[in-house]
Each structure stands twice: as C-alpha cells, then as structure tokens.
PDB file of C-alpha atoms in Angstrom:
ATOM      1  CA  MET A  87      31.868  10.405-110.471  1.00  0.00           C
ATOM      2  CA  ILE A  88      31.636   8.728-107.054  1.00  0.00           C
ATOM      3  CA  TYR A  89      28.382   6.730-106.907  1.00  0.00           C
ATOM      4  CA  LYS A  90      28.917   4.743-103.707  1.00  0.00           C
ATOM      5  CA  LEU A  91      30.804   5.101-100.406  1.00  0.00           C
ATOM      6  CA  ASP A  92      31.046   2.065 -98.132  1.00  0.00           C
ATOM      7  CA  ILE A  93      32.539   1.534 -94.705  1.00  0.00           C
ATOM      8  CA  PRO A  94      32.323  -2.252 -94.260  1.00  0.00           C
ATOM      9  CA  GLU A  95      32.769  -2.158 -90.458  1.00  0.00           C
ATOM     10  CA  CYS A  96      29.536  -0.201 -90.151  1.00  0.00           C
ATOM     11  CA  SER A  97      26.829  -1.025 -92.678  1.00  0.00           C
ATOM     12  CA  SER A  98      24.755   2.009 -91.709  1.00  0.00           C
ATOM     13  CA  TYR A  99      27.520   4.093 -93.334  1.00  0.00           C
ATOM     14  CA  THR A 100      26.964   2.792 -96.836  1.00  0.00           C
ATOM     15  CA  TYR A 101      25.701   5.534 -99.121  1.00  0.00           C
ATOM     16  CA  GLU A 102      24.844   5.179-102.800  1.00  0.00           C
ATOM     17  CA  VAL A 103      23.551   7.801-105.227  1.00  0.00           C
ATOM     18  CA  GLY A 104      19.844   7.121-105.828  1.00  0.00           C
ATOM     19  CA  THR A 105      19.201   5.396-102.474  1.00  0.00           C
ATOM     20  CA  LYS A 106      18.375   6.796 -99.010  1.00  0.00           C
ATOM     21  CA  GLY A 107      17.815  10.209-100.646  1.00  0.00           C
ATOM     22  CA  VAL A 108      21.454  10.532-101.716  1.00  0.00           C
ATOM     23  CA  VAL A 109      21.824  12.775-104.789  1.00  0.00           C
ATOM     24  CA  LYS A 110      25.589  13.304-104.863  1.00  0.00           C
ATOM     25  CA  ILE A 111      28.876  12.217-103.242  1.00  0.00           C
ATOM     26  CA  GLU A 112      31.789  14.697-103.398  1.00  0.00           C
ATOM     27  CA  GLN A 113      35.451  14.274-102.479  1.00  0.00           C
ATOM     28  CA  ASP A 114      37.654  17.089-101.182  1.00  0.00           C
ATOM     29  CA  ILE A 115      41.295  17.243-100.129  1.00  0.00           C
ATOM     30  CA  ILE A 116      41.857  19.418 -97.085  1.00  0.00           C
ATOM     31  CA  GLN A 117      45.357  20.663 -96.229  1.00  0.00           C
ATOM     32  CA  THR A 118      45.968  20.052 -92.525  1.00  0.00           C
ATOM     33  CA  GLY A 119      49.459  21.442 -92.187  1.00  0.00           C
ATOM     34  CA  VAL A 120      53.031  21.663 -93.404  1.00  0.00           C
ATOM     35  CA  ARG A 121      55.814  19.576 -91.968  1.00  0.00           C
ATOM     36  CA  GLU A 122      59.501  19.696 -92.904  1.00  0.00           C
ATOM     37  CA  GLY A 123      58.926  20.727 -96.507  1.00  0.00           C
ATOM     38  CA  TYR A 124      55.809  18.686 -97.314  1.00  0.00           C
ATOM     39  CA  ASN A 125      52.103  19.259 -96.954  1.00  0.00           C
ATOM     40  CA  THR A 126      49.862  17.023 -94.875  1.00  0.00           C
ATOM     41  CA  SER A 127      46.247  16.549 -96.000  1.00  0.00           C
ATOM     42  CA  LYS A 128      43.264  14.301 -95.601  1.00  0.00           C
ATOM     43  CA  LEU A 129      40.295  13.297 -97.747  1.00  0.00           C
ATOM     44  CA  ILE A 130      36.781  14.384 -96.868  1.00  0.00           C
ATOM     45  CA  TYR A 131      33.698  12.848 -98.439  1.00  0.00           C
ATOM     46  CA  ARG A 132      30.422  14.791 -98.486  1.00  0.00           C
ATOM     47  CA  ILE A 133      27.166  12.903 -98.897  1.00  0.00           C
ATOM     48  CA  ILE A 134      24.495  15.301-100.167  1.00  0.00           C
ATOM     49  CA  PHE A 135      20.830  14.427 -99.766  1.00  0.00           C
ATOM     50  CA  ASP A 136      17.760  15.558-101.688  1.00  0.00           C
ATOM     51  CA  ASP A 137      16.532  17.515 -98.656  1.00  0.00           C
ATOM     52  CA  GLU A 138      19.837  19.497 -98.629  1.00  0.00           C
ATOM     53  CA  ARG A 139      21.335  17.664 -95.596  1.00  0.00           C
ATOM     54  CA  ILE A 140      25.055  17.012 -95.845  1.00  0.00           C
ATOM     55  CA  ILE A 141      27.135  14.414 -94.012  1.00  0.00           C
ATOM     56  CA  GLU A 142      30.925  14.703 -94.027  1.00  0.00           C
ATOM     57  CA  ILE A 143      33.096  11.641 -93.527  1.00  0.00           C
ATOM     58  CA  SER A 144      36.844  11.858 -93.034  1.00  0.00           C
ATOM     59  CA  ALA A 145      38.982   9.362 -94.922  1.00  0.00           C
ATOM     60  CA  ASP A 146      40.995   8.952 -91.736  1.00  0.00           C
ATOM     61  CA  ILE A 147      38.541   6.128 -91.098  1.00  0.00           C
ATOM     62  CA  LYS A 148      40.168   2.877 -92.099  1.00  0.00           C
ATOM     63  CA  GLY A 149      38.392   0.742 -94.643  1.00  0.00           C
ATOM     64  CA  VAL A 150      36.570   3.384 -96.700  1.00  0.00           C
ATOM     65  CA  ILE A 151      35.725   1.867-100.085  1.00  0.00           C
ATOM     66  CA  ILE A 152      34.897   4.253-102.931  1.00  0.00           C
ATOM     67  CA  PHE A 153      33.016   3.188-106.056  1.00  0.00           C
ATOM     68  CA  ARG A 154      33.477   5.408-109.123  1.00  0.00           C
ATOM     69  CA  LYS A 155      32.031   5.631-112.640  1.00  0.00           C
ATOM     70  CA  ASN A 156      33.892   7.234-115.491  1.00  0.00           C
ATOM     71  CA  ILE A 157      31.646   9.702-117.302  1.00  0.00           C
ATOM     72  CA  LYS A 158      32.795  10.966-120.667  1.00  0.00           C
TER      73      LYS A 158
END
C-alpha cells in the first residue's frame, strides 16, 4: 500500500493518507507506445480525497518519492 507521495522540489505536492483529506494513493502503469519491439510506459499516481476529488501525477516528474507499507 502506498501511504505517502512526496515531490521534494515542491512541498505542496506531498500527500499522505490520513492528511489533507487523502484516503488512498493508487499507482497505475500506462502504456504509451511500442518502439522497435518493446513497450514504452509511464507511471501515474492518483491521489484520492474523501470528497471524491482525484489528482493524477505523472512519474515523469523527477524526484517522486514513494513510501509504501507491506500489508499481509
């Protein structure tokens, strides 16, 4: 489970489950194309809020730090 997403260059883009109304952070891999026999893709992070707003952040941004918890 991702519990925190941090972009150090911009402190307003730090989201943590349980703060600022954040209830969940999801990660998706989106295929962007196929080149010479291999697929190209990028990571997308969705920050989901308790009022049903969603922010999507592309992992193309340098310096994204992801904090995870292992849940068994």
